[in-house]
DNA sequence: AACTAATTTAAACGCACGTTTAAAATAACG
DNA sequence: CGTTATTTTAAACGTGCGTTTAAATTAGTT
């Protein structure tokens, strides 16, 4: 395997686990069994490495996500919100074939990116992969046309928060649930449980001010 | 004002804004106009300062929260989930009288505590302030008795994620919403919008496996 | 084989961090 | 007032960080 990929494979696991600020290049390079200077040689800087880690996942995910959402939009029967959110399942779980534990690693990275580094990753995602967002809001608009754009804005951000936060700490939550309820969930099980929740949240009756 | 309080007042704003790891003691002490060594003299270490910052808020909040939730549990009419979550509003907004921008600062701190520092703050809160959690789950159980303990566990963590993540980035979201929709929300406005969302999420139909 | 380009390596750089020290300044008190 | 305790101060300590350097090694090309 190339040095570049060895670095990426070590970096995304460590980034997901300990955050971008919380992971040093020395940890990454020693985990990857490459020289410390290799990161700056191949990627230029730590910031560019972070971008490369995210891009590797997003380049795999976003085409699948776009076509999955497009299919929902073009269906003959009006989709429910549950249908819209379910459109994320297959593309997300496919990341597990792209890389071992790819799904949970990516979702954890997403969570880190939103809270670490003061929103620079949010800018990166929305500017580099805008189609995912437009297709998604279009699909939600079809499923729940009464929802105003502003209310949709807020509820989609609430949803993002639910997903991202849950997945950031999914390993800990899965462990707790196993201990307390003797029910060992995997990442697909967590996704199955969160979708009714967010679908119901977005579908909540419209508030009056 | 005492040096100790000057430090706490500077620290909580900076911690909320840039995270625990992202804020240095030099930033805090220069913002507070005190000597660098004052933190270690008065608090012992940075970790203890973080605990003190959180304790100051929790000691103010948790009694109000407990009695507010207890009131819900002991009411004659069965409360709705919306009622349960609304029990948080007054205690949270009262933090604004405790300190300027206290509500949003505290909620941002909560979000930081969950994602920074690998869950040590979660341990701190659940062990130091367990009554808040038990009263809350009791209230939810009354409002939605059909929900199994395990499903409640998951949905409450989804809810925690929604709140914490939203409030971590509430300032940015409020700015975006103002630009895009000419509608300037304050923190109370965000809370008003998130409660129907989380109440509907927790109230979602029970999934079958 | 000889030369060039790409990569890897070990070492060091400068910087910012949390913490500690010991002296100076202030407060408390008999 | 004099003495003791408390607090503040400036300076330094050791550590770990991202990055850079220049030499050593490897790969590619003619």
Coordinates of C-alpha atoms (C1' of nucleotides) in Angstrom, one line a residue:
Chain A
X1 CA 0.0 0.0 0.0
X2 CA 1.1 3.5 -0.8
X3 CA 2.4 5.8 1.9
X4 CA -0.4 8.2 1.1
X5 CA -3.1 5.6 1.7
X6 CA -1.4 4.3 4.9
X7 CA -1.5 7.8 6.3
X8 CA -5.2 8.3 5.3
X9 CA -6.2 4.9 6.8
X10 CA -4.5 5.7 10.1
X11 CA -5.6 9.3 10.1
X12 CA -9.3 8.8 9.7
X13 CA -9.6 6.3 12.5
X14 CA -7.6 8.5 14.9
X15 CA -9.4 11.7 13.8
X16 CA -12.8 10.0 14.3
X17 CA -11.8 8.8 17.7
X18 CA -10.0 11.8 19.2
X19 CA -10.9 14.7 17.0
X20 CA -8.8 16.7 14.6
X21 CA -7.2 18.9 17.2
X22 CA -6.8 15.9 19.5
X23 CA -4.8 13.9 17.1
X24 CA -1.1 14.7 16.4
X25 CA 0.8 13.9 13.2
X26 CA 3.2 11.9 15.3
X27 CA 0.3 9.6 16.4
X28 CA -0.9 9.2 12.8
X29 CA 2.5 8.5 11.3
X30 CA 3.6 6.1 13.9
X31 CA 0.3 4.2 13.6
X32 CA 0.8 4.2 9.9
X33 CA 4.4 3.1 10.2
X34 CA 5.7 6.0 8.0
X35 CA 8.0 8.8 8.7
X36 CA 6.7 11.9 10.4
X37 CA 7.6 14.2 7.5
X38 CA 5.6 12.1 5.1
X39 CA 2.4 14.0 5.9
X40 CA 3.8 17.3 5.0
X41 CA 5.6 15.8 2.0
X42 CA 2.4 14.2 0.6
X43 CA -0.3 16.5 1.8
X44 CA 1.4 19.8 2.5
X45 CA -0.1 20.4 5.9
X46 CA -2.3 18.9 8.6
X47 CA -5.2 20.9 7.4
X48 CA -4.9 19.5 3.9
X49 CA -4.7 16.0 5.3
X50 CA -8.0 16.6 7.1
X51 CA -9.5 17.8 3.8
X52 CA -8.1 14.7 2.0
X53 CA -9.6 12.4 4.7
X54 CA -13.0 13.9 4.3
X55 CA -12.8 14.1 0.5
X56 CA -12.0 10.4 0.2
X57 CA -15.3 9.5 2.0
X58 CA -17.4 12.2 0.3
X59 CA -16.2 11.4 -3.2
X60 CA -17.3 7.8 -2.5
X61 CA -20.6 8.8 -0.8
X62 CA -22.0 11.8 -2.6
X63 CA -22.7 10.3 -6.0
X64 CA -24.6 7.5 -4.4
X65 CA -26.4 9.9 -2.1
X66 CA -27.4 12.2 -5.0
X67 CA -28.8 9.4 -7.1
X68 CA -30.6 7.9 -4.2
X69 CA -32.3 11.2 -3.3
X70 CA -33.0 11.9 -7.0
X71 CA -34.8 8.6 -7.2
X72 CA -37.0 9.6 -4.3
X73 CA -37.8 13.0 -5.9
X74 CA -38.8 11.4 -9.2
X75 CA -40.9 8.6 -7.8
X76 CA -44.5 8.3 -8.9
X77 CA -45.9 8.1 -5.4
X78 CA -45.3 11.0 -3.0
X79 CA -42.5 9.9 -0.6
X80 CA -42.9 10.1 3.2
X81 CA -40.2 11.8 5.3
X82 CA -39.3 8.3 6.5
X83 CA -38.6 7.4 2.8
X84 CA -36.5 10.5 2.4
X85 CA -34.3 9.7 5.4
X86 CA -34.2 6.1 4.5
X87 CA -32.5 7.1 1.2
X88 CA -29.4 7.7 3.3
X89 CA -29.2 4.2 4.6
X90 CA -27.8 2.2 1.7
X91 CA -25.2 4.8 0.6
X92 CA -24.0 5.2 4.2
X93 CA -23.8 1.4 4.8
X94 CA -21.9 1.0 1.5
X95 CA -19.0 2.8 3.1
X96 CA -18.5 -0.4 5.1
X97 CA -17.3 -2.0 1.8
X98 CA -15.2 1.0 1.0
X99 CA -13.3 0.6 4.3
X100 CA -13.7 -1.5 7.4
X101 CA -16.0 0.4 9.8
X102 CA -16.3 3.0 7.1
X103 CA -19.8 4.0 8.0
X104 CA -19.3 4.8 11.6
X105 CA -15.9 6.2 11.0
X106 CA -17.3 8.7 8.5
X107 CA -20.2 9.7 10.6
X108 CA -17.9 10.3 13.5
X109 CA -15.6 12.3 11.3
X110 CA -18.6 14.4 10.3
X111 CA -19.4 15.0 13.9
X112 CA -15.8 16.0 14.7
X113 CA -15.8 18.4 11.7
X114 CA -18.8 20.3 12.9
X115 CA -17.5 20.9 16.4
X116 CA -13.8 21.0 16.0
X117 CA -12.1 23.6 13.9
X118 CA -14.8 26.3 14.2
X119 CA -16.9 25.4 11.3
X120 CA -14.3 25.3 8.6
X121 CA -15.4 21.8 7.6
X122 CA -19.0 22.9 7.3
X123 CA -17.9 25.4 4.8
X124 CA -15.8 22.8 3.0
X125 CA -18.7 20.3 2.7
X126 CA -21.3 22.8 1.7
X127 CA -19.1 24.4 -1.0
X128 CA -17.5 21.2 -2.3
X129 CA -20.6 19.0 -2.2
X130 CA -23.6 21.4 -2.6
X131 CA -25.7 18.9 -4.7
X132 CA -26.3 16.6 -1.7
X133 CA -27.9 19.5 0.2
X134 CA -30.0 20.7 -2.6
X135 CA -31.3 17.3 -3.5
X136 CA -32.1 16.6 0.1
X137 CA -34.0 19.8 0.7
X138 CA -35.9 19.2 -2.5
X139 CA -36.9 15.7 -1.4
X140 CA -38.0 17.0 2.0
X141 CA -40.0 19.8 0.3
X142 CA -41.8 17.1 -1.7
X143 CA -42.5 15.0 1.3
X144 CA -43.7 17.9 3.5
X145 CA -44.7 20.8 1.3
X146 CA -46.4 22.7 4.1
X147 CA -43.1 23.2 5.8
X148 CA -41.7 26.7 5.2
X149 CA -38.2 27.1 4.0
X150 CA -37.2 28.7 7.3
X151 CA -38.7 25.9 9.4
X152 CA -37.1 23.4 7.2
X153 CA -33.7 25.1 7.7
X154 CA -34.0 24.7 11.5
X155 CA -35.3 21.2 11.5
X156 CA -32.7 20.0 9.1
X157 CA -30.0 21.4 11.3
X158 CA -31.6 19.7 14.3
X159 CA -31.5 16.5 12.3
X160 CA -27.9 17.0 11.4
X161 CA -27.2 17.5 15.1
X162 CA -29.0 14.4 16.1
X163 CA -27.2 12.2 13.5
X164 CA -23.8 13.8 14.0
X165 CA -23.8 13.8 17.8
X166 CA -25.2 10.2 18.0
X167 CA -22.6 8.9 15.7
X168 CA -19.8 10.8 17.3
X169 CA -20.5 8.8 20.5
X170 CA -22.1 5.8 18.9
X171 CA -19.4 3.4 20.2
X172 CA -20.0 4.4 23.8
X173 CA -23.7 4.3 23.4
X174 CA -23.7 0.9 21.8
X175 CA -21.6 -0.3 24.8
X176 CA -23.9 1.2 27.3
X177 CA -27.0 -0.3 25.6
X178 CA -25.3 -3.7 25.5
X179 CA -24.5 -3.6 29.2
X180 CA -27.9 -2.3 30.3
X181 CA -30.3 -4.1 27.9
X182 CA -28.3 -7.2 26.7
X183 CA -28.9 -6.0 23.2
X184 CA -25.9 -5.6 21.0
X185 CA -26.5 -3.1 18.2
X186 CA -24.3 -2.4 15.2
X187 CA -24.2 0.8 13.3
X188 CA -27.0 -0.2 11.1
X189 CA -29.1 -0.8 14.2
X190 CA -28.4 2.7 15.4
X191 CA -29.4 4.1 12.0
X192 CA -32.6 2.1 12.1
X193 CA -33.5 3.6 15.4
X194 CA -32.6 7.2 14.6
X195 CA -34.5 7.5 11.4
X196 CA -38.0 7.2 12.9
X197 CA -36.9 9.8 15.4
X198 CA -35.6 12.4 13.0
X199 CA -38.5 11.7 10.5
X200 CA -41.0 12.4 13.3
X201 CA -39.0 15.5 14.4
X202 CA -39.1 17.0 10.9
X203 CA -42.7 16.0 10.5
X204 CA -43.7 17.7 13.8
X205 CA -46.8 20.0 13.6
X206 CA -45.9 23.5 12.5
X207 CA -45.5 25.9 15.4
X208 CA -47.3 29.2 15.5
X209 CA -45.5 32.3 16.7
Chain B
X1 CA -14.5 41.2 41.6
X2 CA -12.4 38.4 42.9
X3 CA -9.6 36.9 40.7
X4 CA -11.4 33.6 40.9
X5 CA -14.6 35.0 39.4
X6 CA -12.7 37.0 36.8
X7 CA -11.2 33.8 35.6
X8 CA -14.5 31.9 35.6
X9 CA -16.2 34.6 33.7
X10 CA -13.5 34.8 31.0
X11 CA -13.1 31.0 30.9
X12 CA -16.7 30.0 30.3
X13 CA -17.2 32.4 27.3
X14 CA -13.9 31.2 25.7
X15 CA -14.5 27.6 26.5
X16 CA -18.0 27.8 24.9
X17 CA -16.7 29.6 21.9
X18 CA -13.5 27.6 21.1
X19 CA -13.8 24.4 23.1
X20 CA -11.8 23.2 26.1
X21 CA -8.8 22.0 24.2
X22 CA -9.0 25.0 21.9
X23 CA -8.7 27.6 24.7
X24 CA -5.3 28.2 26.4
X25 CA -4.8 29.4 29.9
X26 CA -2.9 32.4 28.4
X27 CA -6.0 33.5 26.5
X28 CA -8.2 33.1 29.6
X29 CA -5.9 35.0 31.9
X30 CA -5.2 37.8 29.5
X31 CA -8.9 38.2 28.8
X32 CA -9.5 38.2 32.6
X33 CA -6.6 40.6 33.2
X34 CA -5.0 38.4 35.8
X35 CA -1.7 36.7 35.9
X36 CA -1.2 33.4 34.1
X37 CA -0.2 31.5 37.3
X38 CA -3.5 32.5 38.9
X39 CA -5.4 29.6 37.3
X40 CA -3.1 27.0 38.8
X41 CA -3.0 28.9 42.1
X42 CA -6.8 29.1 42.5
X43 CA -7.9 26.0 40.7
X44 CA -5.0 23.7 40.7
X45 CA -5.1 22.8 37.0
X46 CA -6.9 23.4 33.8
X47 CA -9.0 20.3 34.3
X48 CA -10.2 21.6 37.6
X49 CA -11.0 24.9 36.1
X50 CA -13.2 23.2 33.6
X51 CA -15.0 21.4 36.4
X52 CA -15.4 24.6 38.3
X53 CA -16.9 26.4 35.2
X54 CA -19.4 23.6 34.7
X55 CA -20.2 23.3 38.4
X56 CA -21.0 27.0 38.7
X57 CA -23.8 26.6 36.1
X58 CA -25.0 23.2 37.2
X59 CA -25.3 24.2 40.8
X60 CA -27.5 27.1 39.7
X61 CA -29.5 25.0 37.2
X62 CA -30.0 21.6 38.7
X63 CA -32.2 22.5 41.7
X64 CA -34.6 24.5 39.4
X65 CA -34.6 21.7 36.9
X66 CA -35.3 19.1 39.5
X67 CA -38.2 20.9 41.0
X68 CA -39.6 21.8 37.6
X69 CA -39.5 18.2 36.5
X70 CA -40.9 17.0 39.9
X71 CA -43.9 19.4 39.4
X72 CA -44.5 17.7 36.0
X73 CA -44.4 14.2 37.6
X74 CA -46.8 15.1 40.4
X75 CA -49.4 17.0 38.3
X76 CA -52.9 15.7 38.3
X77 CA -53.3 15.6 34.5
X78 CA -50.9 13.4 32.6
X79 CA -48.3 15.5 31.0
X80 CA -47.5 15.4 27.3
X81 CA -43.9 15.0 26.0
X82 CA -44.1 18.7 25.0
X83 CA -44.9 19.5 28.6
X84 CA -41.9 17.5 29.8
X85 CA -39.5 19.2 27.5
X86 CA -41.0 22.6 28.2
X87 CA -40.1 22.1 31.8
X88 CA -36.5 22.9 30.8
X89 CA -37.3 26.3 29.4
X90 CA -37.7 28.4 32.5
X91 CA -34.7 27.0 34.4
X92 CA -32.5 27.3 31.3
X93 CA -33.6 30.9 30.5
X94 CA -33.1 31.8 34.2
X95 CA -29.4 31.4 33.5
X96 CA -29.5 34.7 31.6
X97 CA -30.1 36.4 34.9
X98 CA -27.3 34.5 36.5
X99 CA -24.9 35.7 33.9
X100 CA -25.1 37.6 30.6
X101 CA -25.8 35.2 27.8
X102 CA -25.8 32.5 30.5
X103 CA -28.2 30.2 28.7
X104 CA -26.5 30.0 25.4
X105 CA -23.1 29.9 27.0
X106 CA -24.1 27.0 29.2
X107 CA -25.6 25.0 26.4
X108 CA -22.6 25.6 24.3
X109 CA -20.4 24.4 27.1
X110 CA -22.5 21.3 27.4
X111 CA -22.0 20.6 23.8
X112 CA -18.3 21.1 24.1
X113 CA -18.1 18.8 27.1
X114 CA -19.7 16.0 25.2
X115 CA -17.4 16.1 22.2
X116 CA -14.1 17.5 23.6
X117 CA -12.2 15.6 26.2
X118 CA -13.4 12.1 25.4
X119 CA -16.5 11.9 27.6
X120 CA -15.0 12.9 30.9
X121 CA -17.6 15.6 31.3
X122 CA -20.4 13.2 30.6
X123 CA -19.1 11.2 33.5
X124 CA -18.8 14.3 35.6
X125 CA -22.4 15.4 35.0
X126 CA -24.0 12.0 35.4
X127 CA -22.2 11.3 38.7
X128 CA -22.4 14.7 40.2
X129 CA -26.0 15.5 39.1
X130 CA -27.8 12.2 38.8
X131 CA -31.1 13.5 40.0
X132 CA -31.7 15.6 36.9
X133 CA -31.5 12.5 34.8
X134 CA -33.7 10.3 37.0
X135 CA -36.4 12.9 37.3
X136 CA -36.3 13.5 33.6
X137 CA -36.6 9.8 32.6
X138 CA -39.4 9.4 35.2
X139 CA -41.3 12.3 33.6
X140 CA -40.9 10.9 30.1
X141 CA -42.1 7.5 31.4
X142 CA -45.2 9.1 32.7
X143 CA -45.8 11.0 29.4
X144 CA -45.2 8.0 27.2
X145 CA -45.5 4.8 29.2
X146 CA -45.6 2.6 26.1
X147 CA -41.9 3.4 25.4
X148 CA -39.6 0.7 26.5
X149 CA -36.6 1.6 28.7
X150 CA -34.3 0.8 25.9
X151 CA -36.1 2.8 23.3
X152 CA -36.2 5.7 25.8
X153 CA -32.5 5.4 26.3
X154 CA -31.9 5.8 22.6
X155 CA -34.4 8.6 22.0
X156 CA -33.1 10.6 25.0
X157 CA -29.6 10.4 23.7
X158 CA -30.9 11.5 20.3
X159 CA -32.5 14.4 22.0
X160 CA -29.4 15.2 23.9
X161 CA -27.6 15.3 20.6
X162 CA -30.1 17.6 19.0
X163 CA -30.0 20.1 21.8
X164 CA -26.3 20.0 22.4
X165 CA -25.3 20.2 18.8
X166 CA -27.8 22.9 18.0
X167 CA -26.6 25.0 20.9
X168 CA -23.0 24.5 20.1
X169 CA -23.5 26.1 16.8
X170 CA -26.4 28.3 17.7
X171 CA -24.7 31.6 17.1
X172 CA -23.7 30.6 13.5
X173 CA -27.2 29.2 12.9
X174 CA -28.9 32.3 14.2
X175 CA -26.7 34.4 11.9
X176 CA -27.4 32.3 8.8
X177 CA -31.2 32.4 9.5
X178 CA -31.1 36.1 9.9
X179 CA -29.3 36.6 6.6
X180 CA -31.5 34.1 4.7
X181 CA -34.9 34.8 6.2
X182 CA -34.7 38.3 7.7
X183 CA -35.7 36.7 11.0
X184 CA -33.5 37.4 14.0
X185 CA -33.9 34.7 16.6
X186 CA -32.6 34.8 20.1
X187 CA -31.7 31.7 22.2
X188 CA -35.3 31.5 23.5
X189 CA -36.5 31.4 19.9
X190 CA -34.2 28.5 19.1
X191 CA -35.4 26.7 22.2
X192 CA -39.0 27.3 21.1
X193 CA -38.3 25.7 17.8
X194 CA -36.3 22.7 19.0
X195 CA -38.9 21.6 21.5
X196 CA -41.6 20.5 19.1
X197 CA -38.9 18.7 17.2
X198 CA -37.5 16.7 20.0
X199 CA -41.0 16.1 21.5
X200 CA -42.2 14.6 18.2
X201 CA -39.0 12.6 17.9
X202 CA -39.4 11.0 21.3
X203 CA -43.1 10.5 20.6
X204 CA -42.4 8.7 17.3
X205 CA -44.3 5.4 16.7
X206 CA -42.5 2.5 18.2
X207 CA -40.4 0.6 15.7
X208 CA -40.8 -3.2 15.3
X209 CA -37.7 -5.3 14.7
Chain C
dA1 C1' 25.5 1.8 -15.9
dA2 C1' 24.7 6.6 -15.2
dC3 C1' 21.9 10.2 -14.4
dT4 C1' 17.7 12.3 -12.8
dA5 C1' 13.5 12.6 -10.2
dA6 C1' 10.8 11.0 -6.4
dT7 C1' 10.6 9.5 -1.9
dT8 C1' 12.1 8.4 2.8
dT9 C1' 14.7 9.4 6.7
dA10 C1' 16.7 11.5 11.0
dA11 C1' 17.3 15.6 13.1
dA12 C1' 16.3 20.0 14.2
dC13 C1' 13.6 24.4 14.4
dG14 C1' 10.5 27.7 16.5
dC15 C1' 6.5 28.0 19.0
dA16 C1' 2.7 27.5 22.2
dC17 C1' 1.2 25.0 25.9
dG18 C1' 0.3 23.7 31.2
dT19 C1' 2.8 24.0 35.1
dT20 C1' 6.2 25.3 38.7
dT21 C1' 9.1 28.4 41.2
dA22 C1' 10.6 31.9 44.2
dA23 C1' 10.4 36.6 45.1
dA24 C1' 7.5 40.7 45.5
dA25 C1' 3.2 42.8 46.9
dT26 C1' -0.9 42.9 49.5
dA27 C1' -4.1 41.6 53.3
dA28 C1' -5.2 40.0 57.9
dC29 C1' -4.6 40.1 62.6
dG30 C1' -2.8 40.3 67.4
Chain D
dC1 C1' 3.4 48.4 64.1
dG2 C1' 5.2 44.0 63.3
dT3 C1' 4.4 39.5 61.9
dT4 C1' 2.2 36.0 59.5
dA5 C1' -0.7 34.3 55.8
dT6 C1' -2.5 35.1 51.4
dT7 C1' -2.2 36.5 46.8
dT8 C1' 0.1 38.4 42.7
dT9 C1' 3.9 38.6 39.8
dA10 C1' 7.6 37.7 36.3
dA11 C1' 10.3 34.2 34.7
dA12 C1' 11.5 29.9 33.6
dC13 C1' 10.8 24.8 33.0
dG14 C1' 9.9 20.7 30.3
dT15 C1' 7.0 18.9 26.8
dG16 C1' 4.7 18.2 22.6
dC17 C1' 3.3 20.2 18.6
dG18 C1' 3.4 21.3 13.1
dT19 C1' 6.8 22.2 10.0
dT20 C1' 11.3 22.4 7.6
dT21 C1' 15.8 21.0 6.2
dA22 C1' 19.3 18.4 4.0
dA23 C1' 21.2 14.1 3.4
dA24 C1' 20.2 9.2 2.3
dT25 C1' 17.7 6.0 -0.3
dT26 C1' 14.8 4.2 -3.9
dA27 C1' 12.6 4.3 -8.4
dG28 C1' 12.4 5.7 -13.1
dT29 C1' 14.5 6.8 -17.6
dT30 C1' 17.8 6.8 -21.4

